[in-house]
Short mmCIF file of C-alpha atoms in Angstrom, two decimals:
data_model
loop_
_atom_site.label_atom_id
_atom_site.label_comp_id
_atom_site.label_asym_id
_atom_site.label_seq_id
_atom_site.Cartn_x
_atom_site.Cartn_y
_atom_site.Cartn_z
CA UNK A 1 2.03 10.19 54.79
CA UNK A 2 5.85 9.40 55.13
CA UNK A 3 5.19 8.32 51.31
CA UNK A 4 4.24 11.39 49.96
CA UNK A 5 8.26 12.00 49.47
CA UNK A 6 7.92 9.71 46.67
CA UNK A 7 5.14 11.51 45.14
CA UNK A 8 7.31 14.76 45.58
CA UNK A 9 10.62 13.24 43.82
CA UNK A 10 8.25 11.77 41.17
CA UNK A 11 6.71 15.28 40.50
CA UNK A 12 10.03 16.89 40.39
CA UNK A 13 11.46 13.71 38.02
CA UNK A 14 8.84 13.65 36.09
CA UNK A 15 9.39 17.83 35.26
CA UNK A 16 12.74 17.69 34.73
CA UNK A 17 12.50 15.05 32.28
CA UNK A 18 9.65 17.23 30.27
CA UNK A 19 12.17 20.32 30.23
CA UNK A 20 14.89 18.48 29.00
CA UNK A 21 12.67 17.22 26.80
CA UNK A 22 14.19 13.74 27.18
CA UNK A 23 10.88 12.24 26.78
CA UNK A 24 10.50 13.56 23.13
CA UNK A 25 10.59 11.27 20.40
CA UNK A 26 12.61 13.85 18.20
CA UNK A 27 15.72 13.60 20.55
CA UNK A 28 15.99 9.96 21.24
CA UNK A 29 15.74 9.39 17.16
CA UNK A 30 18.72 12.93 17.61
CA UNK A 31 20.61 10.16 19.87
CA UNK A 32 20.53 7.13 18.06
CA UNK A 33 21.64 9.33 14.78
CA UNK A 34 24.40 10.68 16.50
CA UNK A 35 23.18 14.07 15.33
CA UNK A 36 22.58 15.92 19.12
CA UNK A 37 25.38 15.36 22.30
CA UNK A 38 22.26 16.23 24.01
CA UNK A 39 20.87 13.05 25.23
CA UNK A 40 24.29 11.49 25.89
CA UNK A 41 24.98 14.86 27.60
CA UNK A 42 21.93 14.20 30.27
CA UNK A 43 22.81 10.91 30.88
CA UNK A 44 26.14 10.45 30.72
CA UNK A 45 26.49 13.00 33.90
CA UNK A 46 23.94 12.06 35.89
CA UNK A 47 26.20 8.49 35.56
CA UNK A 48 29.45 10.14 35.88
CA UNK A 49 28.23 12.38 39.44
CA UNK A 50 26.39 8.99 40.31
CA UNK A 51 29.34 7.32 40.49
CA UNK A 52 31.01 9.79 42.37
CA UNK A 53 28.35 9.99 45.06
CA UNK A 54 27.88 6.56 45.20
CA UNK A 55 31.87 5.93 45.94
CA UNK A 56 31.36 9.02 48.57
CA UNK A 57 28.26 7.34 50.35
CA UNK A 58 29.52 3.76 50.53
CA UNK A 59 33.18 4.91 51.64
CA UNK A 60 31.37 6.94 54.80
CA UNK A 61 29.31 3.98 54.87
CA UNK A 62 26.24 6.38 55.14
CA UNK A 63 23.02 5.43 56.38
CA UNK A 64 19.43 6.13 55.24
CA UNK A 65 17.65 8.74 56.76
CA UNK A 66 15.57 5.86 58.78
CA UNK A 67 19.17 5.39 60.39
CA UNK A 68 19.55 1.85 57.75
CA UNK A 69 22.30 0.41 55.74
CA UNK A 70 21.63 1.99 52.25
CA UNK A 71 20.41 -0.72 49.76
CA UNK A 72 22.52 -0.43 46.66
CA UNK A 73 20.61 -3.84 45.53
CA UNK A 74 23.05 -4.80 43.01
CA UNK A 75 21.99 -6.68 39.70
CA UNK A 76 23.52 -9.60 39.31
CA UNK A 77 25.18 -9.72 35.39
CA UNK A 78 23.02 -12.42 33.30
CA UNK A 79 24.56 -11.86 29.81
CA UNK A 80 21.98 -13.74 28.22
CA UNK A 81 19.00 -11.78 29.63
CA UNK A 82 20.78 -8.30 29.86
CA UNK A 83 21.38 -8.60 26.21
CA UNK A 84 18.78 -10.25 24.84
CA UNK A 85 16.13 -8.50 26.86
CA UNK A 86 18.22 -4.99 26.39
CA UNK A 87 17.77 -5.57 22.77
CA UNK A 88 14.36 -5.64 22.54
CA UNK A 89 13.91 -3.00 24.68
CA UNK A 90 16.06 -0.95 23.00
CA UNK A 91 13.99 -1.72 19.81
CA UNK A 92 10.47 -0.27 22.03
CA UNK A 93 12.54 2.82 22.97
CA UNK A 94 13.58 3.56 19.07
CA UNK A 95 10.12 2.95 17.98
CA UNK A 96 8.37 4.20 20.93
CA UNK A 97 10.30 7.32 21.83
CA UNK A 98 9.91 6.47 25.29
CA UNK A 99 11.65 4.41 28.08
CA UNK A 100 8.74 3.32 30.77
CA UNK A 101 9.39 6.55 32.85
CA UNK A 102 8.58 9.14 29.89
CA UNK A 103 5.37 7.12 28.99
CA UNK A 104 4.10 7.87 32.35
CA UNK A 105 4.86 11.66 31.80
CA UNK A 106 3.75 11.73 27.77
CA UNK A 107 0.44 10.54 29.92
CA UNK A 108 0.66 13.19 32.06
CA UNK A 109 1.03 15.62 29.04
CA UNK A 110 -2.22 14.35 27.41
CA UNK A 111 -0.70 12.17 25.37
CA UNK A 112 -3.61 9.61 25.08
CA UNK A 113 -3.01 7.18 22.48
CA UNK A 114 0.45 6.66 25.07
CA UNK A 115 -2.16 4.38 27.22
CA UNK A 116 -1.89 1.73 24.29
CA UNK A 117 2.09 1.91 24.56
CA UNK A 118 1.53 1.59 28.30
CA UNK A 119 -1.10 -1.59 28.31
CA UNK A 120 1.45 -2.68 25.57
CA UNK A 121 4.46 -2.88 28.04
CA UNK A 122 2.18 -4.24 30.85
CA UNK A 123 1.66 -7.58 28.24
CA UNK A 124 5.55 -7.53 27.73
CA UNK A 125 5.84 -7.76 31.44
CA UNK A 126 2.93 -10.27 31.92
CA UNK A 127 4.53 -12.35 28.98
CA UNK A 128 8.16 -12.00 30.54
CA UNK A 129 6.47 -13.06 33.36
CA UNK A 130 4.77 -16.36 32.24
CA UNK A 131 7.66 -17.26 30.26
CA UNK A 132 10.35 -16.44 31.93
CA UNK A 133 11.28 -20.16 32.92
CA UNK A 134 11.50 -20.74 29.52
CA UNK A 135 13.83 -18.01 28.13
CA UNK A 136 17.94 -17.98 28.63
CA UNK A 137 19.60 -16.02 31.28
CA UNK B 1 14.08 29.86 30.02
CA UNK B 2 16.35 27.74 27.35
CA UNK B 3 14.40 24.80 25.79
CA UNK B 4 15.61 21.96 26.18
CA UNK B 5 16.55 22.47 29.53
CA UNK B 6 20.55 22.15 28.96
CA UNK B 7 21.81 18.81 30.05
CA UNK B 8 24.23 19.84 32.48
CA UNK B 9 21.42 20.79 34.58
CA UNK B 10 19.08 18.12 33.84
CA UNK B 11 21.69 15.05 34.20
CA UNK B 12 22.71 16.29 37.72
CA UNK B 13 19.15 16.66 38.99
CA UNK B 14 18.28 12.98 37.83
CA UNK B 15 21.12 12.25 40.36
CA UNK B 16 20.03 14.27 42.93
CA UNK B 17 16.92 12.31 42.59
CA UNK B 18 18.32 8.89 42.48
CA UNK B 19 20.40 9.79 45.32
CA UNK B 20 17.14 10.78 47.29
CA UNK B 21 15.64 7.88 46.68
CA UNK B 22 18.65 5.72 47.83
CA UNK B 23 18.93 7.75 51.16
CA UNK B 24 15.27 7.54 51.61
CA UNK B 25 15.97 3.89 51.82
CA UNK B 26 14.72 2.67 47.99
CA UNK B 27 16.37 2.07 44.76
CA UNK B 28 15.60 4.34 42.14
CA UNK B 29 14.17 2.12 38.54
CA UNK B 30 10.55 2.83 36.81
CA UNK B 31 10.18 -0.55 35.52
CA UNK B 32 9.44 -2.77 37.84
CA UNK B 33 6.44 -0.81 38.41
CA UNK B 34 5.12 -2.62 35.47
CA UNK B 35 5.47 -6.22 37.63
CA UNK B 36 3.90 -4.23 40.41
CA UNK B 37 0.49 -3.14 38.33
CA UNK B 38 0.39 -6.71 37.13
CA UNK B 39 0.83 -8.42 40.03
CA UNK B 40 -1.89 -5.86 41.85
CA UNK B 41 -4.62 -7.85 39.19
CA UNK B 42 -4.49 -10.88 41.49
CA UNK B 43 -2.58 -12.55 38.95
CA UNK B 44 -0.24 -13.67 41.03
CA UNK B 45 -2.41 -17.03 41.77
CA UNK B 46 -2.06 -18.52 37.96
CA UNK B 47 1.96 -17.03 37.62
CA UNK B 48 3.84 -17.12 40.23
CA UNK B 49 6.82 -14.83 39.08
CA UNK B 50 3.82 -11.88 40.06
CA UNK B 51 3.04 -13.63 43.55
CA UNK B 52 4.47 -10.63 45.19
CA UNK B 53 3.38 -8.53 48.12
CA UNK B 54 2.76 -5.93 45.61
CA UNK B 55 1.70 -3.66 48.05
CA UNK B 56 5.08 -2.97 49.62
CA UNK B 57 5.85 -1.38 46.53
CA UNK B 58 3.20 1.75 46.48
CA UNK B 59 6.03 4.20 47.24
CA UNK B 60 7.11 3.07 43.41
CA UNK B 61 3.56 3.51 42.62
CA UNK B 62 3.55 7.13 44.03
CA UNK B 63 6.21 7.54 42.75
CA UNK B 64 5.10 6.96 39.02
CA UNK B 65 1.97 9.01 39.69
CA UNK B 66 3.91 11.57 40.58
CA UNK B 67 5.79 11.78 36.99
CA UNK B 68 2.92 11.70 35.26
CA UNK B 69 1.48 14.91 37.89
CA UNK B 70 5.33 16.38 36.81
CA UNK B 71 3.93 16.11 33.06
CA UNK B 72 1.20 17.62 33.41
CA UNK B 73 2.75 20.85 35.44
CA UNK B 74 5.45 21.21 32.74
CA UNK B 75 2.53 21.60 29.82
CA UNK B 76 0.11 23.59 32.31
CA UNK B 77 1.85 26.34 34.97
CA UNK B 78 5.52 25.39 33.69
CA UNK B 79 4.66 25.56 30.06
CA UNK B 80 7.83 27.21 28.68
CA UNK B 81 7.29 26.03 24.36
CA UNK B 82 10.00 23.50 23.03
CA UNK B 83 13.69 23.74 21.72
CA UNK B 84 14.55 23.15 18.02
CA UNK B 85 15.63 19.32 16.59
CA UNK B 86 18.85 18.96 15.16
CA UNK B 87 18.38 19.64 11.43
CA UNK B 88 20.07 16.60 10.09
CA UNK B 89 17.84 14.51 12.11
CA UNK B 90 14.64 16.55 10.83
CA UNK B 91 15.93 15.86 7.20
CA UNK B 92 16.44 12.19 7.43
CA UNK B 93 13.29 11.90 9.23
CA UNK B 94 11.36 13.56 6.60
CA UNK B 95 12.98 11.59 3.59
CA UNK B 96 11.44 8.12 5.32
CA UNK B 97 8.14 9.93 5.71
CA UNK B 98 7.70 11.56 9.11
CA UNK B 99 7.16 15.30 9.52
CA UNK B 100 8.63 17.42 12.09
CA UNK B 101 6.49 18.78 14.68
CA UNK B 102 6.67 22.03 16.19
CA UNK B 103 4.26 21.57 18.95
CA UNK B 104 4.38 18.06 19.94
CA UNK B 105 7.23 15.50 21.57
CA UNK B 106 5.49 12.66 19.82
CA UNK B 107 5.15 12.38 15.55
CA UNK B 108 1.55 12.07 14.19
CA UNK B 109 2.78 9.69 11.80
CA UNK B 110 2.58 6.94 14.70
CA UNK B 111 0.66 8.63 17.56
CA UNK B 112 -1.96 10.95 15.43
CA UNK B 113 -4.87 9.73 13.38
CA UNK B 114 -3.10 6.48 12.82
CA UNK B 115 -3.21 4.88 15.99
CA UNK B 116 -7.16 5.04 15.52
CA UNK B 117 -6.62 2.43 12.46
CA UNK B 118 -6.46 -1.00 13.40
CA UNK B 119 -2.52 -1.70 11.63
CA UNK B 120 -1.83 1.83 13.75
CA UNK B 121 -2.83 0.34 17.17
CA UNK B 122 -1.15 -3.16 16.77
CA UNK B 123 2.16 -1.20 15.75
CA UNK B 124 2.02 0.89 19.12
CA UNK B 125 0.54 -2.15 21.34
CA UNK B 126 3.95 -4.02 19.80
CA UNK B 127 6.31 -0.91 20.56
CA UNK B 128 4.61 -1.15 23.62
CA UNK B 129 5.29 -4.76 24.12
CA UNK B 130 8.74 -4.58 23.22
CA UNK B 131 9.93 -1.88 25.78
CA UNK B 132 7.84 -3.80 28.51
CA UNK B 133 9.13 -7.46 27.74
CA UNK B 134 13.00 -6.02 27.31
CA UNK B 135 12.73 -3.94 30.04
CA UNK B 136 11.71 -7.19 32.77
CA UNK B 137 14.05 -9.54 30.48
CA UNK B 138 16.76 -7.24 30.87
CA UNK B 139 15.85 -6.49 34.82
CA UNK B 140 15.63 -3.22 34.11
CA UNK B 141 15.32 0.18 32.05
CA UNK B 142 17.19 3.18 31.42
CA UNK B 143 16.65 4.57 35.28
CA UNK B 144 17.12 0.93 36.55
CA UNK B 145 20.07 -0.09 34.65
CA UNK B 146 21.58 2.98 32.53
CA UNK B 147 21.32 5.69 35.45
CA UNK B 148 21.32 3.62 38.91
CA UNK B 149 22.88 0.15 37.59
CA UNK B 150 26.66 2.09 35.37
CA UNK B 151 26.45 4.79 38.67
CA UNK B 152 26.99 1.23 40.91
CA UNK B 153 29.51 0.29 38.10
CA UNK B 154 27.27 -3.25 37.44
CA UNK B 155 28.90 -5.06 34.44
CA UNK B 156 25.05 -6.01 33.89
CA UNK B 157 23.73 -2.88 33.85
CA UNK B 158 26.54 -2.15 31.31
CA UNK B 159 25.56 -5.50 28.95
CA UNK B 160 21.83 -4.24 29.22
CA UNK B 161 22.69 -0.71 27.95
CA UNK B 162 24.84 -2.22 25.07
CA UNK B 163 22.06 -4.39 24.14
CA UNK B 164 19.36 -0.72 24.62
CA UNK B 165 21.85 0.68 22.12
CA UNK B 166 21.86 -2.70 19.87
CA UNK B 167 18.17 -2.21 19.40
CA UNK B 168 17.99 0.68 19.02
CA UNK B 169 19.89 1.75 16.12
CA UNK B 170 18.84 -1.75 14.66
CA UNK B 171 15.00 0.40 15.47
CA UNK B 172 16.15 3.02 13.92
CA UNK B 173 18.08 2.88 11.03
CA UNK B 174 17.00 -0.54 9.77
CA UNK B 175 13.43 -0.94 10.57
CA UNK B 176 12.26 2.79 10.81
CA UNK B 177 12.81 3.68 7.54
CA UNK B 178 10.72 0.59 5.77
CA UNK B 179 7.85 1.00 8.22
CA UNK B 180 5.68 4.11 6.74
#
């Protein structure tokens, strides 16, 4: 039950992205034509108050609601992988018009022919998987 | 009700929800659900980068079915119609062939009658491939990397969205406008 939160923030992400409209293939080809400050607008403050609250919580060294150290799980940098791997997602997005969280919503929407995109990305992830020994990092 | 919701509200509410998920003890990132639906085949016997307890990671799972609940509410009972493209974008998009679309987030030109034909369905399995495979590669998508990753100031996180924005105008002024 204590998991249902999750459903919950996922309901309320998952609407908020649809009205900004953030999962709309129109405004991510807007973004990378520098035509709209729309895109850049939506993400660039949720960064900029992220960082903020982030600096807030870790200065009061604030605890989870479970009473835990919070787990910032920090990425360690891999140039290789963050840029090789960002590139070719970045290619999917362009193409796509979706990031994985917006594919999930487009589904929602009735986007069908989105379940193709999605079994697509599960293969990228099984192949990433399977080869990942193999690839630089 | 102004379509699209303005950005100044919508960038502040994906923090509040990152900053929910963080206090509710989990990092906020959409990709690694991906791993997690693999790795729930059993496949994690033949490769062992999916020999997870994929399990402990429903509350992602619930999480994702949630956003896809959220997409259905904002076309059903929070159906509020759709804000207008920037004009310059509609006119460069229609000289390499696509149309606008009043009614839809997604153009028919890849997601209408043509992803019935056979070319149409490898093109959006590929897409699909390539936003998958980056995403894992890169450890992460634009919630993992671009919104939680540059809020913890992670120089990786700030490589990976160089290399989103690489691709992407690579995507979209290179390759978009040969591929119709």
């Amino acid at each position: 039950m204590k998991q249902l939160q999750f459903l919950f923030l996922g309901v309320v992400f998952g609407l908020l992205l649809a009205k900004a409209e953030v999962i709309s293939w129109f405004r991510i080809q807007e973004m990378f034509h520098f035509h709209s400050f729309h895109m850049y607008g939506v993400i660039g403050s949720a960064v900029i108050l992220g960082v903020l609250f982030l600096q807030v919580l870790k200065k009061r060294e604030q605890k989870t609601v479970g009473g835990n150290a919070i787990n910032y799980a920090e990425k360690p940098l891999r140039v290789s992988a963050n840029l090789i791997g960002g590139t070719f997602f970045g290619l999917g997005w362009a193409l796509t018009g979706a990031c994985p969280g917006p594919l999930f919503i487009l589904l929602g929407q009735g986007y069908f022919p989105i379940l193709i995109v999605i079994l697509g990305a599960l293969l990228g992830s099984l192949v990433y998987g399977m080869t990942k020994n193999y690839l630089p990092h | 009700m102004i379509n699209p919701m303005p950005w100044y509200l919508a960038g502040p509410l994906i923090t509040f929800v990152m900053i929910s998920m963080l206090l509710l003890g989990k990092r906020f990132g959409i990709s690694s659900n991906l791993d997690t639906l693999c790795a729930s085949t059993g496949i994690g016997s033949k490769i062992s980068y999916f020999n997870i307890d994929w399990k402990k990671n429903t509350w992602n799972l619930l999480f994702v079915l949630g956003t896809i609940l959220g997409g259905t509410l904002s076309v059903t009972v929070f159906d509020t119609g759709y804000g207008k493209i920037s004009p310059a974008t509609i006119k460069k998009l229609n000289s390499i062939g696509f149309s606008e679309q009043k009614n839809s987030l997604l153009p028919v030109e890849l997601y209408g009658e043509a992803a019935t034909s056979f070319s149409g369905l490898i093109l959006l399995l590929i897409a699909g491939f390539l936003v998958g495979f980056g995403a894992r590669y890169a450890g992460g998508c634009t919630s993992g990397h671009a919104i939680s990753g540059l809020s913890n100031l992670q120089a990786g996180s700030l490589v990976s969205v160089i290399g989103f924005f690489i691709g992407g105008l690579l995507m979209t002024h290179l390759i978009l406008p040969i591929l119709l």
